[in-house]
Short mmCIF file of C-alpha atoms in Angstrom, two decimals:
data_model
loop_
_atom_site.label_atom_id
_atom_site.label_comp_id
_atom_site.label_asym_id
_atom_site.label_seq_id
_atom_site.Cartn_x
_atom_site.Cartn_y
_atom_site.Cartn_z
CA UNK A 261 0.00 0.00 0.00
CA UNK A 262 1.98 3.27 -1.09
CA UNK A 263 0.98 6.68 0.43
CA UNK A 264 1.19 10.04 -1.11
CA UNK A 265 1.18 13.42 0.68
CA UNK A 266 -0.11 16.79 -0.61
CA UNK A 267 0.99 19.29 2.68
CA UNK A 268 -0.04 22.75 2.17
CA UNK A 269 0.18 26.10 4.12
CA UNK A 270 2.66 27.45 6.79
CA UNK A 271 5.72 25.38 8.19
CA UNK A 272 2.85 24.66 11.67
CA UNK A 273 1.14 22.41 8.83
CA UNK A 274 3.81 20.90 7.26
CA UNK A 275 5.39 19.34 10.74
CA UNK A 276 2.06 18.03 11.16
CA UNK A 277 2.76 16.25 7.67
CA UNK A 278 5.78 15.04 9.05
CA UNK A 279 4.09 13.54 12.11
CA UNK A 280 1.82 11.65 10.09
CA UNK A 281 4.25 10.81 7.59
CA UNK A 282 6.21 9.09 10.94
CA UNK A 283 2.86 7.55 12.28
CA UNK A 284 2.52 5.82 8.62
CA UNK A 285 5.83 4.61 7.78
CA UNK A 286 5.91 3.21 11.69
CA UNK A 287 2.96 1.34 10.66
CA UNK A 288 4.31 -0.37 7.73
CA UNK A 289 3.10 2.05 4.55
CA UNK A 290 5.18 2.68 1.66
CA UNK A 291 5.37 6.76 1.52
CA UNK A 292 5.51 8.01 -2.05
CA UNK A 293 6.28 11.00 -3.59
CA UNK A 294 4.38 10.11 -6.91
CA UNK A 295 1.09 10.71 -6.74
CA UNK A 296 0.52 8.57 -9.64
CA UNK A 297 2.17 5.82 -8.05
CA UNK A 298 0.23 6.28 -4.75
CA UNK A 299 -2.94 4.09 -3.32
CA UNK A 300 -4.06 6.80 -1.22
CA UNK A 301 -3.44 10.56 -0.84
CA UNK A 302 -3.64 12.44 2.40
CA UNK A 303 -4.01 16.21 1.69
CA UNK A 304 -3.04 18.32 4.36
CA UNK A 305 -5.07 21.67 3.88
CA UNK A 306 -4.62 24.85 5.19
CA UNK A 307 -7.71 27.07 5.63
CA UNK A 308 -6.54 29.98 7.06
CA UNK A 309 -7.72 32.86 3.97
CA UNK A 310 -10.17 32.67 1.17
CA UNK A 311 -7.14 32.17 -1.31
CA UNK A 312 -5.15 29.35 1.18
CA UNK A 313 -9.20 26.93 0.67
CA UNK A 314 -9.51 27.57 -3.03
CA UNK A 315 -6.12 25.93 -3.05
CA UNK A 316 -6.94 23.22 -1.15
CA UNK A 317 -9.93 22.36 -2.47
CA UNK A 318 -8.71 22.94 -6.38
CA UNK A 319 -5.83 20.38 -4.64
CA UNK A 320 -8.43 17.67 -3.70
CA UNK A 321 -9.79 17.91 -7.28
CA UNK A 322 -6.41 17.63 -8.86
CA UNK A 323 -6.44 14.37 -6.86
CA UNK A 324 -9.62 13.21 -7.66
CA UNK A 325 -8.18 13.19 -10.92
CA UNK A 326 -6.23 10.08 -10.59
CA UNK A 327 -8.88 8.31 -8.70
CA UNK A 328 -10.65 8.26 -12.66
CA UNK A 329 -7.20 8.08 -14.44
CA UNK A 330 -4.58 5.81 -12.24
CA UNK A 331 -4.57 3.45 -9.69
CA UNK A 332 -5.45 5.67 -6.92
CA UNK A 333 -8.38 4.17 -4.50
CA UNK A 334 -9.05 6.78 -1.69
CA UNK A 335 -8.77 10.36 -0.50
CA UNK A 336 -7.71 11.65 3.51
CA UNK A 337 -8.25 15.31 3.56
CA UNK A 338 -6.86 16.68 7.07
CA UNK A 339 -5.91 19.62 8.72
CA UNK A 340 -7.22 23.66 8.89
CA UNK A 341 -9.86 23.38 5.99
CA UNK A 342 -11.13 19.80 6.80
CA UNK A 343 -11.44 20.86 10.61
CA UNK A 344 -13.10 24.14 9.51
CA UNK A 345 -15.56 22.79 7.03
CA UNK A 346 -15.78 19.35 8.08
CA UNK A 347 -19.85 18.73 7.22
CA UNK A 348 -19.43 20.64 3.72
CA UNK A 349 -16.66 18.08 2.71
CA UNK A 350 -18.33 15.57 3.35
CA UNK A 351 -21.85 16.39 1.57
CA UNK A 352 -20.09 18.35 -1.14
CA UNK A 353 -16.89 16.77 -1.75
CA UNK A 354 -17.93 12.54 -2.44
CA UNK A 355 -14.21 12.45 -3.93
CA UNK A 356 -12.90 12.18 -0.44
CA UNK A 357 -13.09 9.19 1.64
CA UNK A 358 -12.18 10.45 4.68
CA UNK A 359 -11.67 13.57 7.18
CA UNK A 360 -9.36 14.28 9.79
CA UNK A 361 -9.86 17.55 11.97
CA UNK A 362 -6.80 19.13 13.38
CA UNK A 363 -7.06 17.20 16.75
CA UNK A 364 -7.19 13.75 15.11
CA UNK A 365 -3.56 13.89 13.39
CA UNK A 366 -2.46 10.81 15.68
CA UNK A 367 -5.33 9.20 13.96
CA UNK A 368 -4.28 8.75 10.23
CA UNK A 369 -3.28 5.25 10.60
CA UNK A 370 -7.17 4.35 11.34
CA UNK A 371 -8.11 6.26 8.45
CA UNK A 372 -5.85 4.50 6.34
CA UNK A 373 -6.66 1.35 7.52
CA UNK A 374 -10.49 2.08 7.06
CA UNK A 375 -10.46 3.80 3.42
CA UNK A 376 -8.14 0.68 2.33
CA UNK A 377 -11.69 -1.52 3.32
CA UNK A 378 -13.83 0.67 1.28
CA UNK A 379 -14.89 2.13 4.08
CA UNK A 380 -15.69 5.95 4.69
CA UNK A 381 -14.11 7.47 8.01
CA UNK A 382 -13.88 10.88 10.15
CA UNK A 383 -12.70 12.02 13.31
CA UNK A 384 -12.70 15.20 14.95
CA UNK A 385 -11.05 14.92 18.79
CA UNK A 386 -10.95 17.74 20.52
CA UNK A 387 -8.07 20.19 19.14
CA UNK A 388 -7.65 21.51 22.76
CA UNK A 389 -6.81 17.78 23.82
CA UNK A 390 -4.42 16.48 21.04
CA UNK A 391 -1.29 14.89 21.23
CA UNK A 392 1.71 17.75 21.35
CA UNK A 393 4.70 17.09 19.35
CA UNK A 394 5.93 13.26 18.18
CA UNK A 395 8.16 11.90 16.13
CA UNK A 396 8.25 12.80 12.04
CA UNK A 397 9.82 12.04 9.16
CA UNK A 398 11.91 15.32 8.07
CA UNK A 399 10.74 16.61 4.20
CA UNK A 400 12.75 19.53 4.35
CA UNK A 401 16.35 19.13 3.63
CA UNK A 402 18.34 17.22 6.16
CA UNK A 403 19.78 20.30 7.01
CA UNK A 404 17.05 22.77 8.04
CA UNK A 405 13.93 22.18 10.11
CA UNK A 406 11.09 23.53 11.97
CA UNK A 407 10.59 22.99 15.60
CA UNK A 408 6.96 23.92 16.62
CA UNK A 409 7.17 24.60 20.38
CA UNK A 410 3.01 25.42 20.93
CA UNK A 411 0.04 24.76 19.08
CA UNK A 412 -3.08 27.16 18.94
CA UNK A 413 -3.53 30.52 20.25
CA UNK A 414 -5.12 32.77 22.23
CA UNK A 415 -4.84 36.34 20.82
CA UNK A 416 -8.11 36.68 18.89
CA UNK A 417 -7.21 38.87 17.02
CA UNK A 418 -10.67 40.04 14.96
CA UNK A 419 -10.17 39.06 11.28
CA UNK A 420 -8.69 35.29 12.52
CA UNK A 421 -9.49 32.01 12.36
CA UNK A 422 -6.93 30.31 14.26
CA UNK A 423 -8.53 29.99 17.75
CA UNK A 424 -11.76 28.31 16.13
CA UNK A 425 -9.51 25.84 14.02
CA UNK A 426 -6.95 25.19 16.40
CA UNK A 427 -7.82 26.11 19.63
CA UNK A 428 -6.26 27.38 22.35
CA UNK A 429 -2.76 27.58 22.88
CA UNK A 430 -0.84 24.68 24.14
CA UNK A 431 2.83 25.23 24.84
CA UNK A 432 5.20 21.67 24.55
CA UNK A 433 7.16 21.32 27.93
CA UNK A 434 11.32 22.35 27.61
CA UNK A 435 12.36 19.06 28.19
CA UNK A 436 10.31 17.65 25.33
CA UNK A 437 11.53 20.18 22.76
CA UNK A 438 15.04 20.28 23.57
CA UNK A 439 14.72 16.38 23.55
CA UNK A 440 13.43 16.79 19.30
CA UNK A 441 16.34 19.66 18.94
CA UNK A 442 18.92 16.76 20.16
CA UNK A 443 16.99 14.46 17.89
CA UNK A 444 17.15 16.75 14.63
CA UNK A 445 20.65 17.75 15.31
CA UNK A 446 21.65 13.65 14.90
CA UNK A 447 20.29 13.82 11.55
CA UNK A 448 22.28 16.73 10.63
CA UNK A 449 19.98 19.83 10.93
CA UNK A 450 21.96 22.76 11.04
CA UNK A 451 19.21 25.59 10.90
CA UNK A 452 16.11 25.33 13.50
CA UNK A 453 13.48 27.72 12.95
CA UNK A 454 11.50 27.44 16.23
CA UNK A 455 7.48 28.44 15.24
CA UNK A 456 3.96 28.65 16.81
CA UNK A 457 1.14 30.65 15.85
CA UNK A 458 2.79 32.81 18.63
CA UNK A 459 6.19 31.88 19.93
CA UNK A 460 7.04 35.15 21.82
CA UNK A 461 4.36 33.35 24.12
CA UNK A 462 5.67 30.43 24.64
CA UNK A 463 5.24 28.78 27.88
CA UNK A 464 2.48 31.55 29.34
CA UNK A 465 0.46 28.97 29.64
CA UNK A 466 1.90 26.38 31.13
CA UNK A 467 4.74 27.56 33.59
CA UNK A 468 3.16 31.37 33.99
CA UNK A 469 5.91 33.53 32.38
CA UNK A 470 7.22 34.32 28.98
CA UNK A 471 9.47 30.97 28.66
CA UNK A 472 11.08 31.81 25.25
CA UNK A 473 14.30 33.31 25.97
CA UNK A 474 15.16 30.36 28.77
CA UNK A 475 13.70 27.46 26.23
CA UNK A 476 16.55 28.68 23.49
CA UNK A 477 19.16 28.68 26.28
CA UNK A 478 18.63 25.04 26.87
CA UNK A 479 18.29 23.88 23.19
CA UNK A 480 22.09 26.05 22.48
CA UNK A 481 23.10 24.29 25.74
CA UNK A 482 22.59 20.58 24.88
CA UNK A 483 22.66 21.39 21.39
CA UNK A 484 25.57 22.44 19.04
CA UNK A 485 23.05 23.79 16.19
CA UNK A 486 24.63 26.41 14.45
CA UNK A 487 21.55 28.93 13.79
CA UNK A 488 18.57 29.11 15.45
CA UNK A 489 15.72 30.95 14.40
CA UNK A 490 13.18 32.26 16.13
CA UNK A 491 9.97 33.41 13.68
CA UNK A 492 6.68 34.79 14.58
CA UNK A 493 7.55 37.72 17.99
CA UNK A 494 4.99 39.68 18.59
CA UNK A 495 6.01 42.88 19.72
CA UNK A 496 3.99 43.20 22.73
CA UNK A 497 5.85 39.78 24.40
CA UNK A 498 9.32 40.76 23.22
CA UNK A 499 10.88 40.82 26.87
CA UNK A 500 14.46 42.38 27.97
CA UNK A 501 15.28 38.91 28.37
CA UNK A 502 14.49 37.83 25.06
CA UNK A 503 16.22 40.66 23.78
CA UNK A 504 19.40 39.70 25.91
CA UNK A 505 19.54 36.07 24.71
CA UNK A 506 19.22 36.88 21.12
CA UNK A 507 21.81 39.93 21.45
CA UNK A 508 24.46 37.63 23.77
CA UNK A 509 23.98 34.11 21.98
CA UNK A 510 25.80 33.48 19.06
CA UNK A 511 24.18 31.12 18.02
CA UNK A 512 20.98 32.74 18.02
CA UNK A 513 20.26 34.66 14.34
CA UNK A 514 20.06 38.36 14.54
CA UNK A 515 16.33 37.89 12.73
CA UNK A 516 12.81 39.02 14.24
CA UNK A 517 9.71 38.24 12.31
CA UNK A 518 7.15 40.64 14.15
CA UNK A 519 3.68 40.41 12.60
CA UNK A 520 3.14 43.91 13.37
CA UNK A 521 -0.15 44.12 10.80
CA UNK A 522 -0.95 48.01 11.22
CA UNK A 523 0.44 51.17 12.76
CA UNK A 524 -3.00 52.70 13.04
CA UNK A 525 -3.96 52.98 16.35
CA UNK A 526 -7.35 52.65 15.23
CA UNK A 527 -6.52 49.77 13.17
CA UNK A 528 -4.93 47.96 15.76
CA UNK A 529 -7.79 48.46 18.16
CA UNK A 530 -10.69 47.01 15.46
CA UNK A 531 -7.83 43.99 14.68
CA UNK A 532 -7.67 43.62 18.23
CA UNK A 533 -4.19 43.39 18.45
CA UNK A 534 -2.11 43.49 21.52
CA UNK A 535 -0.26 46.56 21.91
CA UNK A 536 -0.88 49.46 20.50
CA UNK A 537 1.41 51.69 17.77
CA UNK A 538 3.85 53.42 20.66
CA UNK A 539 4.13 49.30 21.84
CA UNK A 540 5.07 48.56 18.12
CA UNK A 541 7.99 51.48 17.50
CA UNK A 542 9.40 50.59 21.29
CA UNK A 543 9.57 46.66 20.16
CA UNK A 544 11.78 47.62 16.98
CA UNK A 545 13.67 50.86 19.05
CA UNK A 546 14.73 48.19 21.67
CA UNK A 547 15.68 45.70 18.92
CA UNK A 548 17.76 48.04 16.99
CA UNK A 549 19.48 49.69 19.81
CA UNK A 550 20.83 46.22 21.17
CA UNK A 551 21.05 44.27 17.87
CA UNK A 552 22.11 46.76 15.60
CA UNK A 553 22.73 44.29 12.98
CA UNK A 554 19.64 42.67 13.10
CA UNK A 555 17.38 41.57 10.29
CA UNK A 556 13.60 42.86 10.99
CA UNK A 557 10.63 41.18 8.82
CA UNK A 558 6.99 41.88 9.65
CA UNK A 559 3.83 41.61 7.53
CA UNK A 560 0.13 44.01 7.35
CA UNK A 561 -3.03 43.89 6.37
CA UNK A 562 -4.62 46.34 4.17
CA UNK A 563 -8.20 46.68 3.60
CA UNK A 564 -9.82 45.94 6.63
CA UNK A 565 -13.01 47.05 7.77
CA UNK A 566 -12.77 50.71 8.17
CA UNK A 567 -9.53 51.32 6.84
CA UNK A 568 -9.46 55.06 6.03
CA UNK A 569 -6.97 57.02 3.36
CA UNK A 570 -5.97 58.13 6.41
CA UNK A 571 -5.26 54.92 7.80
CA UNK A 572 -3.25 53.66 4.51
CA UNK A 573 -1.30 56.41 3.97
CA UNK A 574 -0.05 56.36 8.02
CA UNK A 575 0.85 52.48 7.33
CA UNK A 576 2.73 53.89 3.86
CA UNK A 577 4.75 56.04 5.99
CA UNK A 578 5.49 53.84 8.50
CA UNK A 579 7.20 51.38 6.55
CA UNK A 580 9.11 53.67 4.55
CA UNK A 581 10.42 55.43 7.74
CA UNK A 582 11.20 52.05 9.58
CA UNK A 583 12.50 50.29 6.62
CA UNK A 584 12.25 47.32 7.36
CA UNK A 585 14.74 44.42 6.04
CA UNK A 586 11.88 42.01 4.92
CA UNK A 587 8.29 42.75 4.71
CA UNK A 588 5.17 41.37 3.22
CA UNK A 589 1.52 42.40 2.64
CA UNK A 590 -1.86 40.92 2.55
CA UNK A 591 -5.30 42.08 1.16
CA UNK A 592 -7.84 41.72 4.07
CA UNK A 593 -9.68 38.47 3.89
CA UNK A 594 -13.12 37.85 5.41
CA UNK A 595 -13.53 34.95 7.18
CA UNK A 596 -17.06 33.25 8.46
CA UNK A 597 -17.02 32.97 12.56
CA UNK A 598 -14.97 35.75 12.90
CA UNK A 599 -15.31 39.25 14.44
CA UNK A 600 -14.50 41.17 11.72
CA UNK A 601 -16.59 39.45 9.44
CA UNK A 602 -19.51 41.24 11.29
CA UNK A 603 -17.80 44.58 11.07
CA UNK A 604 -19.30 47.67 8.94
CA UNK A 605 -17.04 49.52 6.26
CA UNK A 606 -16.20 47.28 4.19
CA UNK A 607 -13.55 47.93 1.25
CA UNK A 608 -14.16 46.92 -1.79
CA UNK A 609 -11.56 44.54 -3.49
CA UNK A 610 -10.17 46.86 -6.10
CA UNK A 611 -9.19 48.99 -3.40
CA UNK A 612 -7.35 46.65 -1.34
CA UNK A 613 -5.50 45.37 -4.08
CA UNK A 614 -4.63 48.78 -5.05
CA UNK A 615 -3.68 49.96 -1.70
CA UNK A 616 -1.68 46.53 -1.41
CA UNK A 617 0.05 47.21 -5.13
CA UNK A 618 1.25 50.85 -3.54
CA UNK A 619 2.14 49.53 0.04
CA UNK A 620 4.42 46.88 -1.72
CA UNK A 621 6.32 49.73 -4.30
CA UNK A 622 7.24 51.65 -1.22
CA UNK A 623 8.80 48.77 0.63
CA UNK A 624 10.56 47.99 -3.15
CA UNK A 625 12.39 51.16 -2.43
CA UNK A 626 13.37 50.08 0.81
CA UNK A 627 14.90 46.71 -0.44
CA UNK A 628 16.17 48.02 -3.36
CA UNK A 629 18.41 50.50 -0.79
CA UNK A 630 19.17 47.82 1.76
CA UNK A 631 20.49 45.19 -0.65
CA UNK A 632 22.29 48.05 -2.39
CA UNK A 633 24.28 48.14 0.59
CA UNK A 634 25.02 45.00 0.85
CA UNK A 635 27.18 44.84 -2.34
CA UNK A 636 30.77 44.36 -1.29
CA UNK A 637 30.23 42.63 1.47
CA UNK A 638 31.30 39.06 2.33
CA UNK A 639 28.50 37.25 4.47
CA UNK A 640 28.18 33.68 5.62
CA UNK A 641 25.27 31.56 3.36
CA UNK A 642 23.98 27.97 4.03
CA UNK A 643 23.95 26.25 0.49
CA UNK A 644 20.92 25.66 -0.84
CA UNK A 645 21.92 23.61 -4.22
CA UNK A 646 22.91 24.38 -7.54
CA UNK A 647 20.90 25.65 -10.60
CA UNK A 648 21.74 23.84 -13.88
CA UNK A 649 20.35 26.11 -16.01
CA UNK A 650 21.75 29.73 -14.55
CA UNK A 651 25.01 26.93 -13.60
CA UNK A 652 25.07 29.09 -10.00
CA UNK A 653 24.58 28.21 -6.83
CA UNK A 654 21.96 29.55 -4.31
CA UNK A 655 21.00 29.60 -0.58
CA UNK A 656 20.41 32.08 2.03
CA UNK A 657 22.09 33.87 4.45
CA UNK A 658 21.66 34.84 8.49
CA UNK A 659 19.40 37.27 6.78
CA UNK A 660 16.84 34.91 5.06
CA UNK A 661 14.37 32.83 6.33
CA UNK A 662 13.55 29.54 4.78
CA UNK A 663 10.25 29.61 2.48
CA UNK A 664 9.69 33.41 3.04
CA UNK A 665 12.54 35.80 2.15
CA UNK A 666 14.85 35.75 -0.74
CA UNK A 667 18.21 34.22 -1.59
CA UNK A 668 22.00 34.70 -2.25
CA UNK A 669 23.07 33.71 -5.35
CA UNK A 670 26.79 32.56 -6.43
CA UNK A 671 29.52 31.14 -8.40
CA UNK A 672 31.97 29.01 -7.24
CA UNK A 673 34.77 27.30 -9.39
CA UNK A 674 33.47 23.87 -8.42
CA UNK A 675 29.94 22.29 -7.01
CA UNK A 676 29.64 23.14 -2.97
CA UNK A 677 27.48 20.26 -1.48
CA UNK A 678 24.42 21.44 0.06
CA UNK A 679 23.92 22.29 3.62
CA UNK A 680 27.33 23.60 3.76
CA UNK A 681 28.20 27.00 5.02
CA UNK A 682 30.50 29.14 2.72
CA UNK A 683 31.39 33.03 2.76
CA UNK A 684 30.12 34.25 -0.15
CA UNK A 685 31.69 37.79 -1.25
CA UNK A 686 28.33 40.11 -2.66
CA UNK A 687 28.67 41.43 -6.24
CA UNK A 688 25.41 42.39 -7.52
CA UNK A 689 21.88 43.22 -5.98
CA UNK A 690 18.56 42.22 -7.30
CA UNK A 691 15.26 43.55 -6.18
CA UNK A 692 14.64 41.14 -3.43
CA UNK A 693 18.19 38.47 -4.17
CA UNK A 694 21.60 38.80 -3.64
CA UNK A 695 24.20 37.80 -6.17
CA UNK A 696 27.63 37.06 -5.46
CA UNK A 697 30.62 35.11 -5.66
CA UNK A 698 32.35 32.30 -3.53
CA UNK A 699 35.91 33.57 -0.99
#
């Protein structure tokens, strides 16, 4: 019986892949990466935006494909959209044969077992209840991974989903995370990019205090990892302490993602974000002044409920004045059981996209200017591979988070094996890529 896997959405999702992956091959399944080759096909969904469930579903189709064409004999469909719309998949979607909500991961063996039979099979334990962590089966390369250290959240932040698909937030204890750091380090991971919907509030719930800063202490204590990355700070939980370890550990990267969203103070208050716009500048003022080299990536919304001119054109400035290192934009998306989705002043889609379009040209500027800079320079990278058809090399530096930011391109006079480190002297800058040449 040969398994295929269609994982989709953020790196949260994809370690749930790998857990069921794990759970799969532990039970005796043959995984395949050919979906034409495969018996059955989980798809993983992610169902956070209106764009993130028209992929997944036009996924499940795509699959449904081979049920008519090839060999395949079932469909699983898991994770944020199956939990989310669990009734409609079933009634409108007879292609799949079975559904998995986002507390029932540790059950994909049963629903193997079951749609093998013929059979038709769901479960939906309660997300607040599930198993934390496990053992997976890595499909990033062997040298970079994620390490998700809580699952859910409780922010509620007005336009999201997350707390209604997976629950509250459940931090993993230190011991059992440093444990899976030891683990991935014996397979030869060399980047860990530690991840939760929130991680700046990591262990709140479970020891009391902001646990972060201590939890990275212990993994570069019984770990020698080079980099570790820590992704997703919100500014409001970005302690003295956290900014300590990152500033004094070397082996910490000199990266923040901060999901800052807006800089309206208005905007902030209808998103119902934490902190307000004097909490945001502080967060990055502290940053800066004790990392000065540090990397700072955050991401807003435009287009939500109202959003004035006003509004926009204070977000504009904002980013053009902070210039930020990395940065990335989303049109507002309205999602059923949420606050927002209730909310009056509604803007209309042509205007988000065209407030989005101008919000991304002035942070072009910004990159444009900071890579600039960067030519001349020699920086460390982490190989990625090597491109046949350009015949250069690529990977990313301190600077570049896996999946999300750009990439250093290179020469070198013969092929460098990937997931090795190499100085790499900067000869050329690109709009959001580096370009260089190997020391």
């Amino acid at each position: 019986m040969k398994i295929g896997f269609v994982s989709l959405g953020c790196s949260k999702n994809l370690v749930d892949t790998e857990v069921m992956l794990k759970i799969l091959a532990d039970a005796g399944y043959e995984i395949t990466p050919d979906e034409t080759e495969a018996d059955i096909i989980v798809v993983n969904t992610c169902g956070f935006i209106q764009s993130a469930k028209e992929e997944a579903i036009e996924n499940i189709l795509d699959v449904a494909w081979l049920k008519k064409n090839r060999k395949l004999k079932a469909i699983i469909a898991t994770g944020c959209l199956a939990e989310r719309y669990r009734e409609q998949i079933l009634t409108e979607m007879p292609e799949v044969d079975a559904v998995l909500g986002t507390g029932s991961y540790h059950k994909i063996a049963e629903a193997v077992e079951a749609v093998a039979k013929g059979e038709k099979y769901t479960s939906f334990e309660d997300k607040n209840q599930s198993p934390l962590g496990g053992e997976r089966v890595l499909t990033t390369p062997e040298y970079t991974a994620y390490l998700k250290v809580a699952e859910g959240c409780d922010n509620k932040c007005t336009y999201c989903a997350i707390p209604l698909i997976r629950g509250k937030m459940r931090s993993r204890t230190i011991e059992d995370i440093v444990n899976e750091a030891k683990e991935l380090e014996k397979i030869g991971v060399k980047e860990l990019n530690l991840i939760a919907q929130d991680t700046s509030r990591y262990g709140l719930d479970i020891y009391g205090e902001y646990k972060l800063a201590e939890l990275v202490r212990k993994i570069t204590e019984e770990t020698a990892i080079p980099w570790i990355r820590l992704l997703y700070l919100y500014p409001d939980k970005i302690t003295d302490d956290l900014i300590a370890e990152m500033r004094d550990n070397e082996r910490v990267i000199k990266y923040a993602d901060i999901p800052v969203q807006h800089i309206s103070d208005k905007m902030l208050g209808a998103m119902n974000r934490h902190g307000d716009s004097a909490t945001i500048r502080d967060a990055i003022e502290r940053l800066r002044r004790e990392i000065p080299d540090i990397t700072l990536r955050t991401t807003a919304i435009v287009g939500f409920p109202g959003e004035s001119e006003e509004d926009f054109t204070e977000l504009c400035e904002f980013v053009k004045e902070t210039k930020f290192d990395r940065f990335g934009a989303f049109t507002y998306s309205e999602e059923e059981g949420t606050a927002a989705a209730e909310f009056d002043g509604k803007i209309d889609e042509q205007t988000k996209q065209d407030r989005y379009d101008t919000l991304m040209r002035v942070q072009l500027a910004v990159s444009e200017k900071k890579l600039a800079a960067m030519v001349g320079k020699k920086i460390e990278v982490l190989c990625e591979g090597f491109d046949t058809v350009s015949g250069v090399h690529f990977g990313r530096s301190r600077a570049d988070a896996p999946d999300v930011d750009g990439k250093v391109y290179f020469t070198a006079p013969k092929k460098i094996r990937a997931g090795r480190f190499v100085e790499v002297k900067i000869t050329e800058a690109l709009d959001y890529d580096l370009f260089g040449e190997l020391v």
